[in-house]
Short mmCIF file of C-alpha atoms in Angstrom, two decimals:
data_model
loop_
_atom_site.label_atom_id
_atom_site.label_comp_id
_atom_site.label_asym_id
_atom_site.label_seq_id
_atom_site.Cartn_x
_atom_site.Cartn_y
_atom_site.Cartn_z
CA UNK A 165 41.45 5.05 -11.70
CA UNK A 166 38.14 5.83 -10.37
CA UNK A 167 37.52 9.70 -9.40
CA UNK A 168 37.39 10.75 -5.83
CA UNK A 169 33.61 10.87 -5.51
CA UNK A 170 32.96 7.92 -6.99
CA UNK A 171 35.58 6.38 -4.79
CA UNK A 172 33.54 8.06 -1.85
CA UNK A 173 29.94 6.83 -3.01
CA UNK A 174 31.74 3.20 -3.29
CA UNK A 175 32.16 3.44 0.43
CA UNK A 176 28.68 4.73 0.83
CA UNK A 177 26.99 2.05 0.04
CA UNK A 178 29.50 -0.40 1.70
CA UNK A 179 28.24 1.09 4.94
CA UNK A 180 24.93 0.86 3.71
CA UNK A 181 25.56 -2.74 2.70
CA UNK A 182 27.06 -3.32 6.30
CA UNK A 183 23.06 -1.95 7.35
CA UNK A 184 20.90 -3.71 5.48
CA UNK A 185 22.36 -6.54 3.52
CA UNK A 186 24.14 -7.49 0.32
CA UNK A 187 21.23 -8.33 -1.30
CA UNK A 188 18.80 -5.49 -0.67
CA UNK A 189 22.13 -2.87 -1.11
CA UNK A 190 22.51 -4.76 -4.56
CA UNK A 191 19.11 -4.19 -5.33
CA UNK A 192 18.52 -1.27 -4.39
CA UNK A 193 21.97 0.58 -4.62
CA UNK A 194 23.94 -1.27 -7.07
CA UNK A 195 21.82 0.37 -9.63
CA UNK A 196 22.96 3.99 -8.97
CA UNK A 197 25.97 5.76 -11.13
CA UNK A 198 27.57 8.70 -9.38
CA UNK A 199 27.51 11.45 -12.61
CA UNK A 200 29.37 14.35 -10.58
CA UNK A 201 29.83 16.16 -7.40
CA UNK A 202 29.82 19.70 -7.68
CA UNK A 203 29.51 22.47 -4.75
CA UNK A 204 28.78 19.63 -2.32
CA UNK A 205 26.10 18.40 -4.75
CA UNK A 206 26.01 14.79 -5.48
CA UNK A 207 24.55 13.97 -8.85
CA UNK A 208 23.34 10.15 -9.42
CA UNK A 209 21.59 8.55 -12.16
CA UNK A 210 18.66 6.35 -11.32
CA UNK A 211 16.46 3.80 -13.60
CA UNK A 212 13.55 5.33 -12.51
CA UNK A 213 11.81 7.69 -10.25
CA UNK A 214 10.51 4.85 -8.41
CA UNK A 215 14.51 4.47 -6.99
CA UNK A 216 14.73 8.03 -5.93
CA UNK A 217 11.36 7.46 -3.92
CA UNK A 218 12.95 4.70 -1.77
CA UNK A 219 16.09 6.66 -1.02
CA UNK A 220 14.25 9.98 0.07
CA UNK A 221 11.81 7.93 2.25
CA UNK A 222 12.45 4.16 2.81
CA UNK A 223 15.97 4.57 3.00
CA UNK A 224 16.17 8.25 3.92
CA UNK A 225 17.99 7.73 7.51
CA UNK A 226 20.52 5.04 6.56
CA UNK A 227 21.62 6.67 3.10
CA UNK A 228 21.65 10.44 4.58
CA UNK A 229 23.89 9.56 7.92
CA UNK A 230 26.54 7.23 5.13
CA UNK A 231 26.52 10.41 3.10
CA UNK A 232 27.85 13.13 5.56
CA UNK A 233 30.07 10.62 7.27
CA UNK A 234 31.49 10.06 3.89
CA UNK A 235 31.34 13.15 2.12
CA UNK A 236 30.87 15.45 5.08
CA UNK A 237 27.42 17.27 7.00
CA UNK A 238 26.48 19.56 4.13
CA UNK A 239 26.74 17.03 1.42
CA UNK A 240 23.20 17.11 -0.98
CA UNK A 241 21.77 14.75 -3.22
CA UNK A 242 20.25 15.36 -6.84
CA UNK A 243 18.78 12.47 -9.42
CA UNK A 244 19.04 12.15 -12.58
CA UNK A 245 16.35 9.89 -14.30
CA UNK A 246 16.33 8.93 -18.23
CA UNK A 247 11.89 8.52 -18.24
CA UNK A 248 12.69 6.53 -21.78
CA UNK A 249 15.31 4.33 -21.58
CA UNK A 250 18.70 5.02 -23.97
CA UNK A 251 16.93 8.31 -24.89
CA UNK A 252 19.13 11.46 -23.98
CA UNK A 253 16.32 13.96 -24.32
CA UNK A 254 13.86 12.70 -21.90
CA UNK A 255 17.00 12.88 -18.89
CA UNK A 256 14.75 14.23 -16.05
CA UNK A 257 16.64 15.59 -12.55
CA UNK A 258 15.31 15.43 -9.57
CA UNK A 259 16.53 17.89 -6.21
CA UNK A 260 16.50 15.50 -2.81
CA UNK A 261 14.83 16.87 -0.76
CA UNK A 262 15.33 15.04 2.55
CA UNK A 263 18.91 15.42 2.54
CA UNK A 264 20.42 18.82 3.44
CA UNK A 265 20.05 19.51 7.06
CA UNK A 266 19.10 23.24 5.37
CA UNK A 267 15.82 21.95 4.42
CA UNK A 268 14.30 20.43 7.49
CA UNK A 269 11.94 22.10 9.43
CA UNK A 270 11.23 21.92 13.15
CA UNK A 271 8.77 19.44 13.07
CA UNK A 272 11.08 16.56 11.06
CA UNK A 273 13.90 18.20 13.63
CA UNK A 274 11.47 17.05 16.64
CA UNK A 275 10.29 13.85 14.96
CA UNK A 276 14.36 12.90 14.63
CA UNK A 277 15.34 14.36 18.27
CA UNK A 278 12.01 12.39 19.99
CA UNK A 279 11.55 16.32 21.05
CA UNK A 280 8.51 18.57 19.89
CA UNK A 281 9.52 21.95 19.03
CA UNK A 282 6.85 24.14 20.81
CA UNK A 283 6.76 27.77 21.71
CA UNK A 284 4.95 27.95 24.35
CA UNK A 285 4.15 31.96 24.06
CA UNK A 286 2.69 30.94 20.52
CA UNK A 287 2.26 27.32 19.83
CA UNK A 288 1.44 27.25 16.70
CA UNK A 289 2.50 24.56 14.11
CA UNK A 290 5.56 25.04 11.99
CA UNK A 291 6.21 21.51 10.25
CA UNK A 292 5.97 19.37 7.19
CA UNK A 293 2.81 17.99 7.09
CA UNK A 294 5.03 14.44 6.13
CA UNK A 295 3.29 13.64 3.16
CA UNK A 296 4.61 11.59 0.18
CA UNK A 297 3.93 13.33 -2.77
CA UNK A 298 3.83 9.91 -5.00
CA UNK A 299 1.23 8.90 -2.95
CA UNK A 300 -2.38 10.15 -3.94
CA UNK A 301 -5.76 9.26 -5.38
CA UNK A 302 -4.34 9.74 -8.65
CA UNK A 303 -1.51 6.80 -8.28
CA UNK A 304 -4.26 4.80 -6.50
CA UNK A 305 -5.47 1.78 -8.52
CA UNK A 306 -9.13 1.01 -7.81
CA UNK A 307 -11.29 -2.03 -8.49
CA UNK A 308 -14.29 -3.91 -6.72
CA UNK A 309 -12.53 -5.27 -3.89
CA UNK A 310 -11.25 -1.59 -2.71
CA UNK A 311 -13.98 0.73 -4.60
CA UNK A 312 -15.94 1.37 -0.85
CA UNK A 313 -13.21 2.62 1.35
CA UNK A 314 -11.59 4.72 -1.45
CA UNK A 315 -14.86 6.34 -2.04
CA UNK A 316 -15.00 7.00 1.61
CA UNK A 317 -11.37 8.68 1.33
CA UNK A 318 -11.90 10.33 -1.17
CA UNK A 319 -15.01 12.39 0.20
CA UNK A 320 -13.32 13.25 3.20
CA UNK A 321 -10.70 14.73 1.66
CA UNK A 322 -12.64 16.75 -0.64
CA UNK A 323 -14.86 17.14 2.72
CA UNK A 324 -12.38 17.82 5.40
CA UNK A 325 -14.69 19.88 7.52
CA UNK A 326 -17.68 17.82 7.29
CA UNK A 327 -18.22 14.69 10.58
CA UNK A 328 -19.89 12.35 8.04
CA UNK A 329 -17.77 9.96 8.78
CA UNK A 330 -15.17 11.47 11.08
CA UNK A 331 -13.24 9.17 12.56
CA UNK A 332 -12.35 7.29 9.69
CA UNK A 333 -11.08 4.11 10.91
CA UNK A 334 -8.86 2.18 8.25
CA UNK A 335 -7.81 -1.42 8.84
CA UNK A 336 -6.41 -3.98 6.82
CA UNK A 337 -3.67 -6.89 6.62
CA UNK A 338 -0.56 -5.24 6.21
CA UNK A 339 0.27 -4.24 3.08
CA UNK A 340 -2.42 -3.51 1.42
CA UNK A 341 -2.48 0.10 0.65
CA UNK A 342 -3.27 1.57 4.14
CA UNK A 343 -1.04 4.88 4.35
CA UNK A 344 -1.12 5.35 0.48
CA UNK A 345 -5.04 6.33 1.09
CA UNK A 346 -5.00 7.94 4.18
CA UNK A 347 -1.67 9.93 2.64
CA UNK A 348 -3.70 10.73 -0.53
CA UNK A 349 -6.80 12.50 1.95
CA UNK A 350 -3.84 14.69 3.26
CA UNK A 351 -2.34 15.26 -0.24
CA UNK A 352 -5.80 16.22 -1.82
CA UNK A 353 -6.63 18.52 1.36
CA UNK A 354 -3.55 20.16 0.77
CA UNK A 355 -3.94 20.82 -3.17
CA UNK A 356 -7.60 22.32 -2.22
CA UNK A 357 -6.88 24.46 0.77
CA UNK A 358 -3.19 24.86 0.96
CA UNK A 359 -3.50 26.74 4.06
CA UNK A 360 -4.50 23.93 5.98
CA UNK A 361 -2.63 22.17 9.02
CA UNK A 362 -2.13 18.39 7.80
CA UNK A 363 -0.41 15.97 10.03
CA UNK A 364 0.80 12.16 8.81
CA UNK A 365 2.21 10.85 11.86
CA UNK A 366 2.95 7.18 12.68
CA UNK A 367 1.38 6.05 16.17
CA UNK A 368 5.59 5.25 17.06
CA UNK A 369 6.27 8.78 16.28
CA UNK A 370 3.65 10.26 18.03
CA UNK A 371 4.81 8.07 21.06
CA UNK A 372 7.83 9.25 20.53
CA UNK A 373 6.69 12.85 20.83
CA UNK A 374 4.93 11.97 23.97
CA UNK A 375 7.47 10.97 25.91
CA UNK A 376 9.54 13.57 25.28
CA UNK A 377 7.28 15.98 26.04
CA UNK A 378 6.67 13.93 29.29
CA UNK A 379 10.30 14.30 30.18
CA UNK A 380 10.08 18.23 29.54
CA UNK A 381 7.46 18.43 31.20
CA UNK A 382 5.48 19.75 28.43
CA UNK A 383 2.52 17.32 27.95
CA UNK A 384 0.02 20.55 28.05
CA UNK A 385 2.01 21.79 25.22
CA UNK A 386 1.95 18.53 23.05
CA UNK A 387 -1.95 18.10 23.39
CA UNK A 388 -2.13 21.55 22.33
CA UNK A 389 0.33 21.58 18.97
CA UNK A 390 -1.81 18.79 17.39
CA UNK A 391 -5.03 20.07 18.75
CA UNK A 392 -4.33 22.79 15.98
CA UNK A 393 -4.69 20.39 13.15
CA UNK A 394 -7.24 20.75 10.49
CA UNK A 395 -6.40 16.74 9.36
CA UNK A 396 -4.59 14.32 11.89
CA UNK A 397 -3.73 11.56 10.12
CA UNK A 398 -2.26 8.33 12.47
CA UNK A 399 -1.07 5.07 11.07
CA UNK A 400 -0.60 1.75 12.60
CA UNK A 401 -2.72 2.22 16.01
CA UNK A 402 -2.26 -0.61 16.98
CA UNK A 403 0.92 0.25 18.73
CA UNK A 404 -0.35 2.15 21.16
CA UNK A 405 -1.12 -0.86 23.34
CA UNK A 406 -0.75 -0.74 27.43
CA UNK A 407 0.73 2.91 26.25
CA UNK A 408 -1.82 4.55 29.31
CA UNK A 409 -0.29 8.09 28.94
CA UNK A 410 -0.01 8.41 24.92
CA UNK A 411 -3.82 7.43 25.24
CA UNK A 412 -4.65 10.04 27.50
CA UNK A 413 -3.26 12.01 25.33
CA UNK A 414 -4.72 11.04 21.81
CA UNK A 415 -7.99 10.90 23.82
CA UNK A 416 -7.80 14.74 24.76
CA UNK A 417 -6.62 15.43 21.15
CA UNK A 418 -9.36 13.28 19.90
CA UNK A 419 -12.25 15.19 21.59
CA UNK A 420 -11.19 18.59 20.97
CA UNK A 421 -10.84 17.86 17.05
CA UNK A 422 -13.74 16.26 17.12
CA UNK A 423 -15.95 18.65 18.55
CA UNK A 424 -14.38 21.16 16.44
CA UNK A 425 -15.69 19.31 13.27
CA UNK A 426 -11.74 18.41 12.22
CA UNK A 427 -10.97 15.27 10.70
CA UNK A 428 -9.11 12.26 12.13
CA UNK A 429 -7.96 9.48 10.22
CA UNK A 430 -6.55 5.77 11.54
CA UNK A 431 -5.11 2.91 10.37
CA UNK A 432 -4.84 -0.05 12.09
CA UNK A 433 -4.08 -3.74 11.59
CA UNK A 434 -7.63 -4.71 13.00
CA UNK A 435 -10.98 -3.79 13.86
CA UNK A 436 -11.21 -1.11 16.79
CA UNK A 437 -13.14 -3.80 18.98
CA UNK A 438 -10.33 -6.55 18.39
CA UNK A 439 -8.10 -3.97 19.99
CA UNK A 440 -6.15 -4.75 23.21
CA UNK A 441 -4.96 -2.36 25.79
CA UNK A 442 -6.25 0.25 25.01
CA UNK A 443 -8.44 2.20 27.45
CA UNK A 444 -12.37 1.38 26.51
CA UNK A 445 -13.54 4.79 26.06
CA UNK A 446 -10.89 5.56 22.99
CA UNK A 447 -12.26 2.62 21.58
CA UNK A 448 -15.62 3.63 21.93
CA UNK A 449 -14.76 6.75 19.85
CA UNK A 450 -13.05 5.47 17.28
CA UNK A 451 -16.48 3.59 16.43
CA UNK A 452 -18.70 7.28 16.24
CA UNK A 453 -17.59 7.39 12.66
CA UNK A 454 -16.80 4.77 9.84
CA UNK A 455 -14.93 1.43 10.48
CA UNK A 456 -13.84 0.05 6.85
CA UNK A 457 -12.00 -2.92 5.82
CA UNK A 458 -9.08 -2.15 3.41
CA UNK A 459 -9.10 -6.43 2.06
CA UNK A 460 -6.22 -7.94 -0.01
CA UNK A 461 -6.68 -7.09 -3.74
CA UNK A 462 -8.79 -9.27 -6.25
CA UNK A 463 -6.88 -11.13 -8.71
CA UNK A 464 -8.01 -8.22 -11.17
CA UNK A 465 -7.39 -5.50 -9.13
CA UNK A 466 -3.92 -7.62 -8.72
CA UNK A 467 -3.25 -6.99 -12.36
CA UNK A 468 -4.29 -2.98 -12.28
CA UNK A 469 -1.73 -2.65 -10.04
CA UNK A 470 0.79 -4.61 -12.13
CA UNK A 471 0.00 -2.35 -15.08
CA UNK A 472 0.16 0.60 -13.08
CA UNK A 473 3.38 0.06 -11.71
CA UNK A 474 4.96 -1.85 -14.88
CA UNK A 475 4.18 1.63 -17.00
CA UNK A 476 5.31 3.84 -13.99
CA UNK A 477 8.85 2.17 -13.98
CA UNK A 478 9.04 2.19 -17.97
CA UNK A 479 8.34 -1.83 -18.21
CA UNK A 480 6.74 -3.67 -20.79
CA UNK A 481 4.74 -6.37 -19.02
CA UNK A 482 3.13 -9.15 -21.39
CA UNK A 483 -0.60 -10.69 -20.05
CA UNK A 484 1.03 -13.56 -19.72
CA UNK A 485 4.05 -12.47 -17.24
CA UNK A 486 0.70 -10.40 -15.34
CA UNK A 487 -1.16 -13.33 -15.37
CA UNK A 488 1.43 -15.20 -13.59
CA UNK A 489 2.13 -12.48 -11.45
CA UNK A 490 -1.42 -12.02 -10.04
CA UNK A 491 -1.95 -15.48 -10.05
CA UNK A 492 0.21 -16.64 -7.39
CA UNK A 493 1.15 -13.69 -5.72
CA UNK A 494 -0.60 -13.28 -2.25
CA UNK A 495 -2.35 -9.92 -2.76
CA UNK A 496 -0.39 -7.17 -0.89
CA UNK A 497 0.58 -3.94 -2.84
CA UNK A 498 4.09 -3.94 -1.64
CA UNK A 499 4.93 -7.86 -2.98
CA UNK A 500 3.42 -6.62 -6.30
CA UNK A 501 5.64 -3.41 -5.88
CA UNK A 502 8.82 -5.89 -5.26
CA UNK A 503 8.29 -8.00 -8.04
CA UNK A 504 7.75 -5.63 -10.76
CA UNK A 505 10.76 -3.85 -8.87
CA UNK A 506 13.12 -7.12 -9.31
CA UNK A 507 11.92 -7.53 -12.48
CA UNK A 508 13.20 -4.21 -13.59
CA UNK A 509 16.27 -4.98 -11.67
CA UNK A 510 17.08 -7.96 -13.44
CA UNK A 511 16.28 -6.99 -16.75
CA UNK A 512 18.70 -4.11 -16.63
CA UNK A 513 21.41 -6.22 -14.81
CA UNK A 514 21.16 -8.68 -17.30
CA UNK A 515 20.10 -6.97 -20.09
CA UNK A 516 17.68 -9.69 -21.84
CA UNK A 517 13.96 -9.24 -22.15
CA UNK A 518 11.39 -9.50 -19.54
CA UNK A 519 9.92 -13.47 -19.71
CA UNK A 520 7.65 -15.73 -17.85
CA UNK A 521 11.28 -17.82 -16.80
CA UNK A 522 12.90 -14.28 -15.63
CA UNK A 523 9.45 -13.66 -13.94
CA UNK A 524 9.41 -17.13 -12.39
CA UNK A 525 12.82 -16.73 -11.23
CA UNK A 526 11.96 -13.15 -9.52
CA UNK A 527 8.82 -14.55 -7.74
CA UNK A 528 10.93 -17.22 -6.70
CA UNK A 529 12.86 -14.85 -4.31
CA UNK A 530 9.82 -12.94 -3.17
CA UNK A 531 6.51 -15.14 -3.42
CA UNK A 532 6.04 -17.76 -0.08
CA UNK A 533 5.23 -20.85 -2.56
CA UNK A 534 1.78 -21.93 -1.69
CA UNK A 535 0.32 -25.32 -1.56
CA UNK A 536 -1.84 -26.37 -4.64
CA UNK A 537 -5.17 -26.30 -3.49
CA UNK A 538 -7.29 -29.69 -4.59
CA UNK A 539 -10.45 -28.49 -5.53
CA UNK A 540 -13.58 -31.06 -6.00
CA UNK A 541 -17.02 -31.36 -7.24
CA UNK A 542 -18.61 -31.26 -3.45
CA UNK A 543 -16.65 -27.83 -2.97
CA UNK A 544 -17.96 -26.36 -5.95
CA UNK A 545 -21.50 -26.87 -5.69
CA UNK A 546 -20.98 -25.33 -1.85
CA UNK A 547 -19.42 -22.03 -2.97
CA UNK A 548 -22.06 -22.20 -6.27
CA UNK A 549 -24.68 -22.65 -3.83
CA UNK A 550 -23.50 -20.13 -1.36
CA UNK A 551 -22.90 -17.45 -4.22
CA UNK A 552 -26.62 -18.00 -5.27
CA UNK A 553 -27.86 -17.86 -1.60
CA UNK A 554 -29.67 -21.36 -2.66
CA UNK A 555 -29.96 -24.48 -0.75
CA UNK A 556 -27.74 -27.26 -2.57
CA UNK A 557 -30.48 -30.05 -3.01
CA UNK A 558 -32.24 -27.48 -4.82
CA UNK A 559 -29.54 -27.74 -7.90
CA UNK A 560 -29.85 -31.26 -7.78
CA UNK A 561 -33.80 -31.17 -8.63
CA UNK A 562 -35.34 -31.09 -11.96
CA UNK A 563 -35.85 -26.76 -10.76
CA UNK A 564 -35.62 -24.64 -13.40
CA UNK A 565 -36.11 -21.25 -11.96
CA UNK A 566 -33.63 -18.95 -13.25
CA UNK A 567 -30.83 -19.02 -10.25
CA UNK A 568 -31.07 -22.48 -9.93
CA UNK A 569 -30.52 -23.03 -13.87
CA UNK A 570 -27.85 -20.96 -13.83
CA UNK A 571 -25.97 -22.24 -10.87
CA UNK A 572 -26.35 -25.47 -12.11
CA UNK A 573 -24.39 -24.44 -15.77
CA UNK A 574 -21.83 -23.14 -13.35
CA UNK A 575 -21.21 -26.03 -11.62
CA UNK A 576 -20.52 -27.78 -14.93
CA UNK A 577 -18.50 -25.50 -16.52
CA UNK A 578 -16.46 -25.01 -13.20
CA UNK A 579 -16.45 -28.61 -12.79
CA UNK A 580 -15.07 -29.68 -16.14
CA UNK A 581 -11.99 -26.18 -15.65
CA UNK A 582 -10.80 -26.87 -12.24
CA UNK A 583 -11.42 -31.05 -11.70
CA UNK A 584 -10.53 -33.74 -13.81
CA UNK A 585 -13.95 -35.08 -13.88
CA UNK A 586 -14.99 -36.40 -17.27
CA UNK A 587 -18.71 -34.50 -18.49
CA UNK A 588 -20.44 -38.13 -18.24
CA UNK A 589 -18.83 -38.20 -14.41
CA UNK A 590 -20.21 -34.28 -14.15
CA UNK A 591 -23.51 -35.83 -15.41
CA UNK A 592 -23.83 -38.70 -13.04
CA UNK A 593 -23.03 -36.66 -9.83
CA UNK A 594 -25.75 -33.94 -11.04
CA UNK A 595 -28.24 -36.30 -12.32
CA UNK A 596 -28.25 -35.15 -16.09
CA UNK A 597 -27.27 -36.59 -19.09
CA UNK A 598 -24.13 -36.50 -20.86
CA UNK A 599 -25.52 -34.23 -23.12
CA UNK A 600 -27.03 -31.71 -20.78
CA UNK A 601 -23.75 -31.20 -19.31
CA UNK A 602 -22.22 -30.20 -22.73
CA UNK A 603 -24.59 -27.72 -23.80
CA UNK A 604 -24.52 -26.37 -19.96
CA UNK A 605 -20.31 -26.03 -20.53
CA UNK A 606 -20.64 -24.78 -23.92
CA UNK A 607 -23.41 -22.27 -22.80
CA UNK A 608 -21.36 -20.88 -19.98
CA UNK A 609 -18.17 -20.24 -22.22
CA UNK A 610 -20.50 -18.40 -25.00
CA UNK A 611 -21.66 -16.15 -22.31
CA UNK A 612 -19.03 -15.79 -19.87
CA UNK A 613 -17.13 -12.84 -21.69
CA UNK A 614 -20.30 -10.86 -22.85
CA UNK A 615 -22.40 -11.28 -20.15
CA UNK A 616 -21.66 -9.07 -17.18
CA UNK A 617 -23.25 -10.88 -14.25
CA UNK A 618 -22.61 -14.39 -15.65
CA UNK A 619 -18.45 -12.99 -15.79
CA UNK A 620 -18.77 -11.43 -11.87
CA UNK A 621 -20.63 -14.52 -10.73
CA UNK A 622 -17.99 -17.15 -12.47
CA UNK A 623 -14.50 -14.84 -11.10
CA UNK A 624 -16.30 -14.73 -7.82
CA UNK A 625 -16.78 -18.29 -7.05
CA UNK A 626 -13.46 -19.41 -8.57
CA UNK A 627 -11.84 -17.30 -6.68
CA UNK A 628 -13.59 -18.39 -3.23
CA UNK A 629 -12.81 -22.04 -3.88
CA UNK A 630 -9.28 -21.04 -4.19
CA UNK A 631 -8.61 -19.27 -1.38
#
């Protein structure tokens, strides 16, 4: 017969199954193996520290509120994590630390109780700054698509007090890697100056705030707390459409930090200008400092990540499972993050090796399947053409300045990969011989791997024509 807490964490994650599904409380859940409960501790082992990350954030209100209605109001939870897998020695544990009501300070209390606790005799901040300590530069995988704005972040964090580019406004599909950045500025402020007032807040819990403070009549108050901050960090903006009073708000806060050479960070799911409802003169200001794009990863930033993560969580990941991976995947962090999470999953449910099939069947769950795009000759002499900044008819002419060449080789070799067009076909359309096209293919595939420019040119094209 099963012992009495494992009896009890059974009915834990029925309610949390009850919550949020079978198959994300399998996922997610299932995994977990109650070790012991001692002195109101619960002790559960994990496959990897990547678990105990969702429960003490993603799932941090759901799992804490099953626990004390199960095991009672000071129940605690600790990890315990094997980092090599079947090897005894490297057992790491891990202390929750979202889930004793012991351990949260007054600024989590007001964020859960939509009430700011302020003394108004001395105002000054008394909080958790709300930042995830997985998430900074460090754990942040950078490649050319992403290189700009994480530059950006990463000199205002090491340059808090400096208006360079102060605002910093963030935007991006979502996604993408938004609040890990802004989340590492904070985390990197922190680490140099630890005495300095950091605040992650998400534009819903600052509303929250607000209107609390509204009905306590202690607006004045509000403006005040977060006009302390050295580093205001806000995510998703956009929410605070036709929100008149938050703005008034944010715009008072906004001016004094500014003024006062403080740094304020945004993210937002769009440009400030494609904003709607939101007072004109906030919008104006979030334009005096930097407005950058945070885009979808590249296909070989796509595989970074996949490494990244795949080591993190203990995986072995062949090319040729990453490969598939970053190949139809549609670019966001978090769909990367799933798969190699299902993966794991899987593999450990099942205990076989990780294949392309058990990749395949993961992606099947997760990936939207996406129609195959027909790609033909007309299409890539336009993107050739465009790459090269060159005027097509120009790559049909007996030209041999050096662009021109070169685009032209490309439009063999990419002709004779991604259509089924014969090289005498190739030759006809381009007005060359059969055996011009050959030595063009062959001389692009001799090159391609050692020759930086040729490589960037050849990824960049191919991967505008299928987009």
């Amino acid at each position: 017969m099963k012992e009495d807490f494992k009896l009890k964490w059974d009915k834990v994650v029925e309610i949390i199954t009850d919550n949020i599904g079978e198959q994300r409380a399998r996922t997610w859940f299932g995994v977990a193996e109650p070790l012991s409960y001692i002195d109101n501790r619960l002790l559960l082992k994990l496959p990897s520290e990547f678990f105990a990350e969702k429960y003490e954030y993603e799932f941090y209100n759901i799992l804490t509120s099953s626990m004390r209605r199960v095991f009672g109001p000071t129940v605690k939870l600790d990890y315990e994590i094997e980092i090599i897998k079947n090897d005894k020695d490297s057992k790491i544990k891990l202390s929750g630390k979202n889930q004793s009501p012991a351990v949260k300070n007054k600024f989590i209390q007001s964020m859960q109780s939509n009430s700011p606790i302020i003394d108004k005799k001395d105002p000054k901040p008394d909080f958790d700054p709300q930042l995830n300590e997985a998430l900074t530069f460090e754990n942040y995988c950078v490649g050319a698509s992403n290189k700009l704005p994480f530059t950006i972040a990463e000199y205002i964090a090491n340059n808090p007090g400096k208006n360079d580019f102060n605002p910093f406004f963030l935007y991006g599909d979502v996604g993408v890697g938004k609040t890990h950045l802004i989340q590492a500025i904070g985390i990197r402020v922190k680490e140099n100056r630890p005495n300095a007032k950091v605040s992650f807040v998400t534009l819903r819990q600052f509303q929250q705030l607000y209107q609390n403070a509204f009905i306590r009549k202690e607006i004045p108050y509000f403006i005040q707390w977060f006009q302390q901050m050295d580093v205001l960090l806000i995510d998703d903006l956009q929410e605070l459409s036709h929100k008149s009073g938050t703005t008034d708000a944010l715009f008072a806060i906004f001016n004094h930090l500014h003024q006062n050479g403080k740094a304020i960070i945004f993210t937002c799911d769009r440009r400030p200008m494609d904003l709607d409802g939101i007072a004109d003169r906030l919008i104006d200001r979030f334009k005096w400092g930097i407005t950058e794009e945070l885009p979808k990863p590249d296909l070989e930033l796509k595989k970074k990540i996949l490494e990244f993560k795949a080591s993190k969580n203990g995986l072995g990941l062949s090319k040729d499972v990453i490969d598939l991976i970053a190949e139809y995947s549609t670019g966001s962090v978090r769909e990367l993050e799933g798969i190699v999470m299902g993966i794991l999953t899987r593999s450990i449910a099942l205990n076989c090796p990780i294949t392309i099939e058990l990749a395949r069947e993961v992606m099947k769950h997760t990936v939207r399947p996406r129609a195959q795009k027909v790609i033909n000759f007309d299409m890539i002499v336009e993107a050739t053409a465009d790459f090269y900044n060159l005027n097509p008819d120009a790559i049909f002419s007996k030209s041999r300045v050096r662009d021109v060449a070169d685009a032209r080789q490309i439009i063999m070799y990419l002709s004779h990969k991604l259509t089924s067009l014969s090289s005498s076909a190739i030759g006809q359309k381009l007005n060359r011989s059969h055996t011009t096209v050959l030595h063009g293919i062959s001389a692009v595939e001799d090159r391609v791997e050692f020759t930086k420019d040729l490589k960037e040119a050849v990824n960049a094209i191919e991967e505008d024509l299928k987009k």
